[in-house]
């Protein structure tokens, strides 16, 4: 009985630990990087020193870089895309942790131009 109660307590603590959103401090920003608190929320520029969490939606433009700090470790995001901080970190860790990358390969001028067109960043 005691063993079951202890295991239930450990499981509950484990779930509570991972269910809470982690906070990250923005160490540096270069290029066009915006954030919003919801999918339909207004996009605001990310600034050095601000705090974002796992649920914050961040959009990185082409040739942009976002460096976050958490638990004394720096996390650099460079892939131009929109997603939550947690999704972007997971994607980065998934790519760097595997031998064969599933990405598009080497970026060329044409691929960068198509990324810009897809993001709607091209000024007429």
PDB file of C-alpha atoms in Angstrom:
ATOM      1  CA  UNK A   1       0.000   0.000   0.000  1.00  0.00           C
ATOM      2  CA  UNK A   2       2.752   2.440   0.950  1.00  0.00           C
ATOM      3  CA  UNK A   3       4.664   1.578  -2.204  1.00  0.00           C
ATOM      4  CA  UNK A   4       1.609   2.431  -4.348  1.00  0.00           C
ATOM      5  CA  UNK A   5       1.115   5.747  -2.551  1.00  0.00           C
ATOM      6  CA  UNK A   6       4.778   6.675  -3.001  1.00  0.00           C
ATOM      7  CA  UNK A   7       4.668   5.783  -6.702  1.00  0.00           C
ATOM      8  CA  UNK A   8       1.474   7.828  -7.149  1.00  0.00           C
ATOM      9  CA  UNK A   9       3.132  10.785  -5.422  1.00  0.00           C
ATOM     10  CA  UNK A  10       6.229  10.516  -7.609  1.00  0.00           C
ATOM     11  CA  UNK A  11       4.091  10.250 -10.740  1.00  0.00           C
ATOM     12  CA  UNK A  12       2.040  13.285  -9.730  1.00  0.00           C
ATOM     13  CA  UNK A  13       5.195  15.316  -9.046  1.00  0.00           C
ATOM     14  CA  UNK A  14       6.642  14.234 -12.402  1.00  0.00           C
ATOM     15  CA  UNK A  15       3.501  15.304 -14.294  1.00  0.00           C
ATOM     16  CA  UNK A  16       3.307  18.623 -12.444  1.00  0.00           C
ATOM     17  CA  UNK A  17       6.963  19.350 -13.211  1.00  0.00           C
ATOM     18  CA  UNK A  18       6.619  18.740 -16.942  1.00  0.00           C
ATOM     19  CA  UNK A  19       3.135  20.251 -17.268  1.00  0.00           C
ATOM     20  CA  UNK A  20       4.284  23.671 -16.101  1.00  0.00           C
ATOM     21  CA  UNK A  21       5.544  26.015 -18.798  1.00  0.00           C
ATOM     22  CA  UNK A  22       9.245  26.734 -18.673  1.00  0.00           C
ATOM     23  CA  UNK A  23      10.448  30.345 -18.785  1.00  0.00           C
ATOM     24  CA  UNK A  24      13.285  31.536 -21.018  1.00  0.00           C
ATOM     25  CA  UNK A  25      15.114  34.856 -20.967  1.00  0.00           C
ATOM     26  CA  UNK A  26      15.908  36.404 -24.347  1.00  0.00           C
ATOM     27  CA  UNK A  27      19.685  36.786 -24.440  1.00  0.00           C
ATOM     28  CA  UNK A  28      19.964  38.250 -27.947  1.00  0.00           C
ATOM     29  CA  UNK A  29      17.934  38.872 -31.096  1.00  0.00           C
ATOM     30  CA  UNK A  30      19.004  39.612 -34.654  1.00  0.00           C
ATOM     31  CA  UNK A  31      16.807  40.013 -37.712  1.00  0.00           C
ATOM     32  CA  UNK A  32      13.010  39.966 -37.683  1.00  0.00           C
ATOM     33  CA  UNK A  33      11.756  38.012 -34.641  1.00  0.00           C
ATOM     34  CA  UNK A  34       8.217  38.539 -33.323  1.00  0.00           C
ATOM     35  CA  UNK A  35       6.070  36.942 -30.626  1.00  0.00           C
ATOM     36  CA  UNK A  36       2.424  36.673 -29.644  1.00  0.00           C
ATOM     37  CA  UNK A  37       0.627  35.063 -26.745  1.00  0.00           C
ATOM     38  CA  UNK A  38      -2.022  33.418 -28.946  1.00  0.00           C
ATOM     39  CA  UNK A  39      -2.423  32.283 -32.548  1.00  0.00           C
ATOM     40  CA  UNK A  40      -4.626  35.290 -33.360  1.00  0.00           C
ATOM     41  CA  UNK A  41      -2.799  37.731 -31.076  1.00  0.00           C
ATOM     42  CA  UNK A  42      -0.883  40.783 -32.256  1.00  0.00           C
ATOM     43  CA  UNK A  43       2.739  40.101 -33.189  1.00  0.00           C
ATOM     44  CA  UNK A  44       5.221  42.254 -31.255  1.00  0.00           C
ATOM     45  CA  UNK A  45       8.987  42.434 -31.705  1.00  0.00           C
ATOM     46  CA  UNK A  46      11.050  40.253 -29.368  1.00  0.00           C
ATOM     47  CA  UNK A  47      13.493  42.326 -27.303  1.00  0.00           C
ATOM     48  CA  UNK A  48      16.623  41.377 -25.398  1.00  0.00           C
ATOM     49  CA  UNK A  49      15.965  40.836 -21.694  1.00  0.00           C
ATOM     50  CA  UNK A  50      12.303  39.906 -21.983  1.00  0.00           C
ATOM     51  CA  UNK A  51      10.933  36.570 -20.780  1.00  0.00           C
ATOM     52  CA  UNK A  52       9.035  34.088 -22.944  1.00  0.00           C
ATOM     53  CA  UNK A  53       7.660  30.668 -22.030  1.00  0.00           C
ATOM     54  CA  UNK A  54       7.035  27.346 -23.785  1.00  0.00           C
ATOM     55  CA  UNK A  55       3.586  28.465 -24.955  1.00  0.00           C
ATOM     56  CA  UNK A  56       4.703  31.810 -26.463  1.00  0.00           C
ATOM     57  CA  UNK A  57       4.345  31.798 -30.259  1.00  0.00           C
ATOM     58  CA  UNK A  58       7.552  33.040 -31.895  1.00  0.00           C
ATOM     59  CA  UNK A  59       8.108  33.806 -35.574  1.00  0.00           C
ATOM     60  CA  UNK A  60      11.651  33.954 -36.927  1.00  0.00           C
ATOM     61  CA  UNK A  61      12.195  35.615 -40.291  1.00  0.00           C
ATOM     62  CA  UNK A  62      14.780  34.616 -42.877  1.00  0.00           C
ATOM     63  CA  UNK A  63      18.361  35.083 -41.603  1.00  0.00           C
ATOM     64  CA  UNK A  64      17.077  35.806 -38.077  1.00  0.00           C
ATOM     65  CA  UNK A  65      18.487  34.454 -34.834  1.00  0.00           C
ATOM     66  CA  UNK A  66      17.043  34.182 -31.330  1.00  0.00           C
ATOM     67  CA  UNK A  67      19.181  33.152 -28.353  1.00  0.00           C
ATOM     68  CA  UNK A  68      17.278  32.062 -25.242  1.00  0.00           C
ATOM     69  CA  UNK A  69      18.707  31.236 -21.811  1.00  0.00           C
ATOM     70  CA  UNK A  70      17.247  28.744 -19.348  1.00  0.00           C
ATOM     71  CA  UNK A  71      18.890  26.919 -16.470  1.00  0.00           C
ATOM     72  CA  UNK A  72      22.260  28.454 -17.377  1.00  0.00           C
ATOM     73  CA  UNK A  73      22.189  27.054 -20.921  1.00  0.00           C
ATOM     74  CA  UNK A  74      21.862  29.007 -24.181  1.00  0.00           C
ATOM     75  CA  UNK A  75      19.501  27.797 -26.907  1.00  0.00           C
ATOM     76  CA  UNK A  76      19.953  29.323 -30.367  1.00  0.00           C
ATOM     77  CA  UNK A  77      17.031  29.254 -32.796  1.00  0.00           C
ATOM     78  CA  UNK A  78      17.698  30.132 -36.452  1.00  0.00           C
ATOM     79  CA  UNK A  79      15.174  28.217 -38.558  1.00  0.00           C
ATOM     80  CA  UNK A  80      12.752  30.665 -40.204  1.00  0.00           C
ATOM     81  CA  UNK A  81       9.341  29.489 -39.029  1.00  0.00           C
ATOM     82  CA  UNK A  82       6.401  30.175 -36.743  1.00  0.00           C
ATOM     83  CA  UNK A  83       5.611  28.034 -33.710  1.00  0.00           C
ATOM     84  CA  UNK A  84       5.643  27.894 -29.943  1.00  0.00           C
ATOM     85  CA  UNK A  85       8.975  28.158 -28.189  1.00  0.00           C
ATOM     86  CA  UNK A  86       8.613  24.517 -27.085  1.00  0.00           C
ATOM     87  CA  UNK A  87       7.961  23.336 -30.672  1.00  0.00           C
ATOM     88  CA  UNK A  88      10.920  25.261 -32.042  1.00  0.00           C
ATOM     89  CA  UNK A  89      13.281  23.954 -29.364  1.00  0.00           C
ATOM     90  CA  UNK A  90      12.018  20.406 -29.904  1.00  0.00           C
ATOM     91  CA  UNK A  91      12.569  20.730 -33.663  1.00  0.00           C
ATOM     92  CA  UNK A  92      16.082  22.050 -33.102  1.00  0.00           C
ATOM     93  CA  UNK A  93      16.985  19.267 -30.688  1.00  0.00           C
ATOM     94  CA  UNK A  94      15.486  16.663 -33.001  1.00  0.00           C
ATOM     95  CA  UNK A  95      17.571  17.877 -35.940  1.00  0.00           C
ATOM     96  CA  UNK A  96      20.841  18.232 -34.043  1.00  0.00           C
ATOM     97  CA  UNK A  97      20.431  14.890 -32.298  1.00  0.00           C
ATOM     98  CA  UNK A  98      20.118  12.795 -35.451  1.00  0.00           C
ATOM     99  CA  UNK A  99      22.738  11.707 -37.926  1.00  0.00           C
ATOM    100  CA  UNK A 100      20.521  12.092 -40.992  1.00  0.00           C
ATOM    101  CA  UNK A 101      18.759  15.434 -41.122  1.00  0.00           C
ATOM    102  CA  UNK A 102      15.266  15.538 -42.559  1.00  0.00           C
ATOM    103  CA  UNK A 103      15.556  19.208 -43.556  1.00  0.00           C
ATOM    104  CA  UNK A 104      15.598  20.704 -47.025  1.00  0.00           C
ATOM    105  CA  UNK A 105      19.370  20.425 -47.333  1.00  0.00           C
ATOM    106  CA  UNK A 106      21.687  23.293 -48.185  1.00  0.00           C
ATOM    107  CA  UNK A 107      19.968  26.657 -48.485  1.00  0.00           C
ATOM    108  CA  UNK A 108      20.271  28.278 -51.888  1.00  0.00           C
ATOM    109  CA  UNK A 109      19.233  31.712 -53.091  1.00  0.00           C
ATOM    110  CA  UNK A 110      16.108  30.211 -54.647  1.00  0.00           C
ATOM    111  CA  UNK A 111      15.110  28.376 -51.472  1.00  0.00           C
ATOM    112  CA  UNK A 112      15.678  31.494 -49.364  1.00  0.00           C
ATOM    113  CA  UNK A 113      13.581  33.543 -51.791  1.00  0.00           C
ATOM    114  CA  UNK A 114      10.740  31.019 -51.628  1.00  0.00           C
ATOM    115  CA  UNK A 115      10.891  31.111 -47.810  1.00  0.00           C
ATOM    116  CA  UNK A 116      10.600  34.906 -47.881  1.00  0.00           C
ATOM    117  CA  UNK A 117       7.653  34.727 -50.293  1.00  0.00           C
ATOM    118  CA  UNK A 118       5.929  32.122 -48.092  1.00  0.00           C
ATOM    119  CA  UNK A 119       6.344  34.312 -45.022  1.00  0.00           C
ATOM    120  CA  UNK A 120       5.061  37.402 -46.824  1.00  0.00           C
ATOM    121  CA  UNK A 121       8.125  39.458 -45.905  1.00  0.00           C
ATOM    122  CA  UNK A 122       8.906  40.666 -49.424  1.00  0.00           C
ATOM    123  CA  UNK A 123       8.257  44.391 -49.859  1.00  0.00           C
ATOM    124  CA  UNK A 124       6.741  45.390 -53.203  1.00  0.00           C
TER     125      UNK A 124
END
